[in-house]
Coordinates of N, CA, C and O in Angstrom, one line a residue:
X476 N -27.2 3.6 -15.2 CA -26.4 4.7 -15.7 C -24.9 4.3 -15.6 O -24.4 3.8 -14.6
X477 N -24.2 4.5 -16.7 CA -22.8 4.2 -16.8 C -22.0 5.2 -16.0 O -22.3 6.4 -16.0
X478 N -20.9 4.7 -15.4 CA -20.1 5.6 -14.6 C -19.0 6.2 -15.5 O -18.5 5.6 -16.4
X479 N -18.8 7.5 -15.3 CA -17.8 8.2 -16.2 C -16.4 7.8 -15.8 O -16.1 7.5 -14.7
X480 N -15.6 7.8 -16.8 CA -14.1 7.5 -16.6 C -13.5 8.7 -15.8 O -13.8 9.8 -16.0
X481 N -12.7 8.3 -14.8 CA -12.0 9.3 -14.0 C -10.8 9.9 -14.8 O -10.2 9.2 -15.6
X482 N -10.6 11.2 -14.6 CA -9.5 11.8 -15.3 C -8.2 11.4 -14.6 O -8.3 10.8 -13.5
X483 N -7.1 11.6 -15.2 CA -5.8 11.1 -14.6 C -5.5 11.6 -13.2 O -5.0 10.9 -12.4
X484 N -5.9 12.9 -13.0 CA -5.7 13.4 -11.6 C -6.5 12.7 -10.6 O -6.0 12.4 -9.5
X485 N -7.7 12.4 -10.9 CA -8.6 11.6 -9.9 C -8.1 10.2 -9.8 O -8.1 9.7 -8.6
X486 N -7.6 9.6 -10.8 CA -7.0 8.3 -10.7 C -5.8 8.3 -9.8 O -5.6 7.4 -8.9
X487 N -5.0 9.3 -10.0 CA -3.8 9.4 -9.1 C -4.1 9.7 -7.7 O -3.5 9.1 -6.8
X488 N -5.1 10.5 -7.4 CA -5.5 10.7 -6.0 C -6.0 9.4 -5.4 O -5.7 9.1 -4.2
X489 N -6.7 8.6 -6.2 CA -7.2 7.3 -5.7 C -6.0 6.4 -5.4 O -6.0 5.7 -4.4
X490 N -5.0 6.4 -6.2 CA -3.8 5.6 -5.9 C -3.0 6.0 -4.7 O -2.6 5.2 -3.9
X491 N -2.9 7.4 -4.5 CA -2.3 7.9 -3.3 C -3.1 7.5 -2.1 O -2.5 7.1 -1.0
X492 N -4.4 7.7 -2.1 CA -5.2 7.3 -1.0 C -5.1 5.8 -0.7 O -4.9 5.5 0.5
X493 N -5.1 5.0 -1.7 CA -4.9 3.6 -1.5 C -3.6 3.3 -0.8 O -3.5 2.5 0.1
X494 N -2.6 3.9 -1.3 CA -1.2 3.7 -0.7 C -1.1 4.1 0.7 O -0.6 3.4 1.6
X495 N -1.7 5.2 1.1 CA -1.7 5.8 2.4 C -2.5 4.9 3.4 O -2.0 4.6 4.5
X496 N -3.7 4.4 3.0 CA -4.5 3.6 3.8 C -3.8 2.2 4.0 O -3.8 1.7 5.1
X497 N -3.2 1.7 2.9 CA -2.5 0.4 3.0 C -1.3 0.5 4.0 O -1.1 -0.3 4.8
X498 N -0.5 1.6 3.8 CA 0.6 1.8 4.7 C 0.2 1.9 6.1 O 0.8 1.3 7.0
X499 N -0.9 2.7 6.4 CA -1.3 2.8 7.8 C -1.8 1.5 8.4 O -1.5 1.2 9.5
X500 N -2.5 0.7 7.6 CA -3.0 -0.6 8.1 C -1.8 -1.5 8.4 O -1.7 -2.1 9.4
X501 N -0.8 -1.6 7.5 CA 0.3 -2.4 7.7 C 1.1 -2.0 8.9 O 1.6 -2.8 9.6
X502 N 1.3 -0.7 9.0 CA 2.0 -0.1 10.2 C 1.4 -0.5 11.5 O 2.0 -0.6 12.5
X503 N 0.0 -0.6 11.4 CA -0.7 -1.0 12.6 C -0.5 -2.5 13.0 O -0.9 -2.9 14.1
X504 N 0.0 -3.2 12.0 CA 0.2 -4.7 12.2 C -1.1 -5.5 12.1 O -1.2 -6.6 12.5
X505 N -2.2 -4.9 11.5 CA -3.5 -5.5 11.5 C -3.8 -6.0 10.0 O -3.3 -5.4 9.1
X506 N -4.5 -7.0 10.0 CA -4.9 -7.5 8.7 C -6.1 -6.7 8.1 O -6.8 -6.0 8.8
X507 N -6.3 -6.8 6.8 CA -7.4 -6.2 6.2 C -8.7 -6.6 6.8 O -9.7 -5.9 7.0
X508 N -8.8 -7.9 7.1 CA -10.0 -8.5 7.7 C -10.3 -7.8 9.1 O -11.4 -7.5 9.4
X509 N -9.3 -7.7 9.9 CA -9.4 -7.1 11.2 C -9.9 -5.6 11.1 O -10.8 -5.2 11.9
X510 N -9.3 -4.9 10.2 CA -9.6 -3.4 10.1 C -11.0 -3.3 9.5 O -11.8 -2.5 10.0
X511 N -11.4 -4.1 8.5 CA -12.7 -4.1 8.0 C -13.8 -4.4 9.0 O -14.8 -3.7 9.2
X512 N -13.5 -5.4 9.8 CA -14.5 -5.8 10.9 C -14.7 -4.7 11.9 O -15.8 -4.3 12.2
X513 N -13.6 -4.1 12.3 CA -13.6 -3.0 13.3 C -14.3 -1.7 12.7 O -15.0 -1.0 13.4
X514 N -14.1 -1.5 11.4 CA -14.6 -0.3 10.8 C -16.1 -0.5 10.3 O -16.7 0.5 10.0
X515 N -16.5 -1.7 10.4 CA -17.9 -2.0 10.0 C -18.1 -2.0 8.5 O -19.2 -1.7 8.0
X516 N -17.1 -2.4 7.7 CA -17.2 -2.5 6.3 C -16.7 -3.8 5.8 O -16.1 -4.6 6.6
X517 N -17.0 -4.2 4.6 CA -16.6 -5.5 4.1 C -15.1 -5.6 3.8 O -14.5 -4.6 3.5
X518 N -14.5 -6.7 4.0 CA -13.1 -6.9 3.7 C -12.9 -6.7 2.2 O -11.8 -6.2 1.8
X519 N -13.9 -7.1 1.4 CA -13.7 -6.9 0.0 C -13.6 -5.4 -0.4 O -12.9 -5.0 -1.3
X520 N -14.3 -4.6 0.4 CA -14.2 -3.1 0.2 C -12.8 -2.6 0.5 O -12.2 -1.9 -0.3
X521 N -12.3 -3.1 1.6 CA -10.9 -2.7 2.0 C -9.9 -3.1 0.9 O -9.1 -2.3 0.5
X522 N -10.0 -4.4 0.5 CA -9.1 -4.9 -0.5 C -9.3 -4.1 -1.8 O -8.3 -3.8 -2.5
X523 N -10.5 -3.8 -2.2 CA -10.7 -3.1 -3.5 C -10.1 -1.7 -3.4 O -9.5 -1.3 -4.4
X524 N -10.2 -1.0 -2.3 CA -9.6 0.3 -2.2 C -8.1 0.1 -2.2 O -7.4 0.9 -2.9
X525 N -7.5 -0.8 -1.4 CA -6.1 -0.9 -1.4 C -5.5 -1.3 -2.7 O -4.3 -1.0 -3.0
X526 N -6.2 -2.1 -3.5 CA -5.7 -2.5 -4.8 C -5.9 -1.5 -5.9 O -5.5 -1.7 -7.0
X527 N -6.6 -0.5 -5.6 CA -6.9 0.6 -6.5 C -8.1 0.3 -7.5 O -8.3 1.0 -8.4
X528 N -8.9 -0.7 -7.2 CA -10.0 -1.0 -8.0 C -11.2 0.0 -7.7 O -12.0 0.2 -8.5
X529 N -11.1 0.6 -6.5 CA -12.1 1.6 -6.1 C -11.3 2.9 -5.9 O -10.8 3.1 -4.8
X530 N -11.2 3.7 -6.9 CA -10.4 4.9 -6.9 C -11.1 6.0 -6.1 O -10.4 6.9 -5.6
X531 N -12.4 6.0 -6.1 CA -13.2 7.1 -5.4 C -14.2 6.4 -4.4 O -15.4 6.4 -4.6
X532 N -13.6 5.9 -3.3 CA -14.5 5.3 -2.3 C -15.5 6.3 -1.7 O -15.2 7.5 -1.7
X533 N -16.5 5.8 -1.1 CA -17.5 6.6 -0.5 C -16.9 7.4 0.7 O -16.0 6.8 1.4
X534 N -17.4 8.6 1.0 CA -16.8 9.4 2.1 C -16.9 8.6 3.4 O -15.9 8.5 4.2
X535 N -18.0 8.0 3.8 CA -18.2 7.3 5.1 C -17.3 6.1 5.2 O -16.9 5.7 6.3
X536 N -17.0 5.5 4.0 CA -16.0 4.4 4.0 C -14.6 4.9 4.4 O -13.9 4.3 5.2
X537 N -14.2 5.9 3.7 CA -12.9 6.5 4.0 C -12.8 7.0 5.5 O -11.8 6.8 6.2
X538 N -13.9 7.6 5.9 CA -13.9 8.1 7.3 C -13.8 7.0 8.3 O -13.1 7.1 9.3
X539 N -14.5 5.9 8.1 CA -14.5 4.7 9.0 C -13.1 4.1 9.0 O -12.5 3.8 10.0
X540 N -12.4 4.0 7.8 CA -11.1 3.5 7.8 C -10.1 4.4 8.4 O -9.2 4.0 9.2
X541 N -10.2 5.7 8.2 CA -9.3 6.7 8.8 C -9.4 6.6 10.3 O -8.4 6.6 11.0
X542 N -10.6 6.6 10.8 CA -10.8 6.5 12.2 C -10.2 5.3 12.8 O -9.5 5.3 13.8
X543 N -10.5 4.2 12.2 CA -10.0 2.9 12.7 C -8.4 2.8 12.6 O -7.8 2.2 13.5
X544 N -7.8 3.5 11.7 CA -6.4 3.5 11.5 C -5.7 4.7 12.2 O -4.5 4.8 12.1
X545 N -6.5 5.5 12.9 CA -5.9 6.7 13.6 C -5.4 7.8 12.7 O -4.5 8.5 13.1
X546 N -6.0 7.9 11.5 CA -5.7 8.9 10.6 C -6.7 10.1 10.7 O -7.9 9.8 10.8
X547 N -6.2 11.3 10.6 CA -7.1 12.4 10.6 C -7.6 12.6 9.1 O -6.8 12.5 8.2
X548 N -8.8 12.9 9.0 CA -9.3 13.1 7.6 C -8.7 14.4 7.0 O -8.4 14.4 5.8
X549 N -8.4 15.4 7.8 CA -7.7 16.6 7.3 C -6.3 16.2 6.7 O -5.9 16.6 5.6
X550 N -5.6 15.4 7.5 CA -4.2 15.1 7.1 C -4.3 14.1 5.9 O -3.5 14.2 5.0
X551 N -5.2 13.2 5.9 CA -5.4 12.3 4.8 C -5.7 13.1 3.5 O -5.1 12.8 2.4
X552 N -6.6 14.0 3.6 CA -6.9 14.8 2.4 C -5.7 15.6 1.9 O -5.4 15.6 0.7
X553 N -5.0 16.3 2.9 CA -3.9 17.1 2.5 C -2.8 16.2 1.9 O -2.2 16.6 0.9
X554 N -2.5 15.1 2.5 CA -1.5 14.1 2.0 C -1.9 13.7 0.5 O -1.0 13.7 -0.4
X555 N -3.1 13.4 0.3 CA -3.6 12.9 -1.0 C -3.5 14.0 -2.0 O -3.0 13.8 -3.1
X556 N -3.9 15.2 -1.7 CA -3.8 16.3 -2.6 C -2.4 16.7 -2.9 O -2.0 17.0 -4.1
X557 N -1.5 16.8 -1.9 CA -0.1 17.2 -2.0 C 0.6 16.2 -2.9 O 1.3 16.5 -3.9
X558 N 0.5 14.9 -2.6 CA 1.2 13.9 -3.4 C 0.7 13.8 -4.8 O 1.5 13.6 -5.8
X559 N -0.6 14.0 -5.0 CA -1.2 14.0 -6.4 C -0.6 15.2 -7.2 O -0.3 15.0 -8.3
X560 N -0.6 16.4 -6.6 CA -0.1 17.5 -7.3 C 1.4 17.4 -7.6 O 1.9 17.7 -8.7
X561 N 2.2 16.9 -6.6 CA 3.6 16.7 -6.8 C 3.8 15.7 -7.9 O 4.7 15.9 -8.8
X562 N 3.1 14.6 -7.9 CA 3.3 13.5 -9.0 C 2.8 14.0 -10.3 O 3.4 13.6 -11.4
X563 N 1.9 14.9 -10.4 CA 1.4 15.4 -11.7 C 2.5 16.2 -12.4 O 2.5 16.3 -13.6
X564 N 3.4 16.8 -11.6 CA 4.5 17.6 -12.1 C 5.7 16.7 -12.5 O 6.5 17.1 -13.3
X565 N 5.7 15.5 -12.0 CA 6.8 14.6 -12.3 C 6.7 14.0 -13.7 O 5.6 13.8 -14.2
X566 N 7.8 13.5 -14.3 CA 7.7 12.9 -15.6 C 6.8 11.6 -15.5 O 6.9 10.9 -14.5
X567 N 6.0 11.3 -16.5 CA 5.2 10.1 -16.5 C 6.1 8.9 -16.7 O 5.8 7.8 -16.1
X568 N 7.1 8.9 -17.5 CA 7.9 7.8 -17.8 C 8.9 7.6 -16.7 O 9.8 8.5 -16.4
X569 N 8.9 6.5 -15.9 CA 9.8 6.3 -14.8 C 11.2 6.2 -15.2 O 12.1 6.3 -14.4
X570 N 11.5 5.9 -16.5 CA 12.9 5.9 -16.9 C 13.5 7.3 -17.1 O 14.7 7.4 -17.2
X571 N 12.6 8.3 -17.1 CA 13.1 9.7 -17.2 C 13.5 10.1 -15.8 O 12.8 10.1 -14.9
X572 N 14.7 10.6 -15.7 CA 15.2 11.1 -14.4 C 15.5 12.6 -14.5 O 16.0 13.1 -15.5
X573 N 15.1 13.3 -13.5 CA 15.4 14.7 -13.5 C 16.8 14.9 -13.1 O 17.4 14.2 -12.2
X574 N 17.4 15.9 -13.6 CA 18.8 16.2 -13.3 C 18.9 17.3 -12.3 O 18.8 18.5 -12.6
X575 N 18.9 17.0 -11.0 CA 18.9 18.0 -9.9 C 20.2 18.0 -9.2 O 20.8 17.0 -9.0

């Protein structure tokens, strides 16, 4: 069965999730390999999520990474939804600047 294309909002949530997980891992000073090993998942899975190749990772994968990185699932969800909603209202073209 072919996988359906993600809508732009789902793609953006995946990007925000990837960014937050990468930021938390780097802030911890740990390598992708170390986090993957501790979380019980493959390093390729971690890299795939961080690079945005896996926009909708499995729940238990996200939960394992969040736990390993000291992130609350509630906060991670809220952060992902808030940033996605905020970015959806922003201009798509980065050369467009809002005049505030």
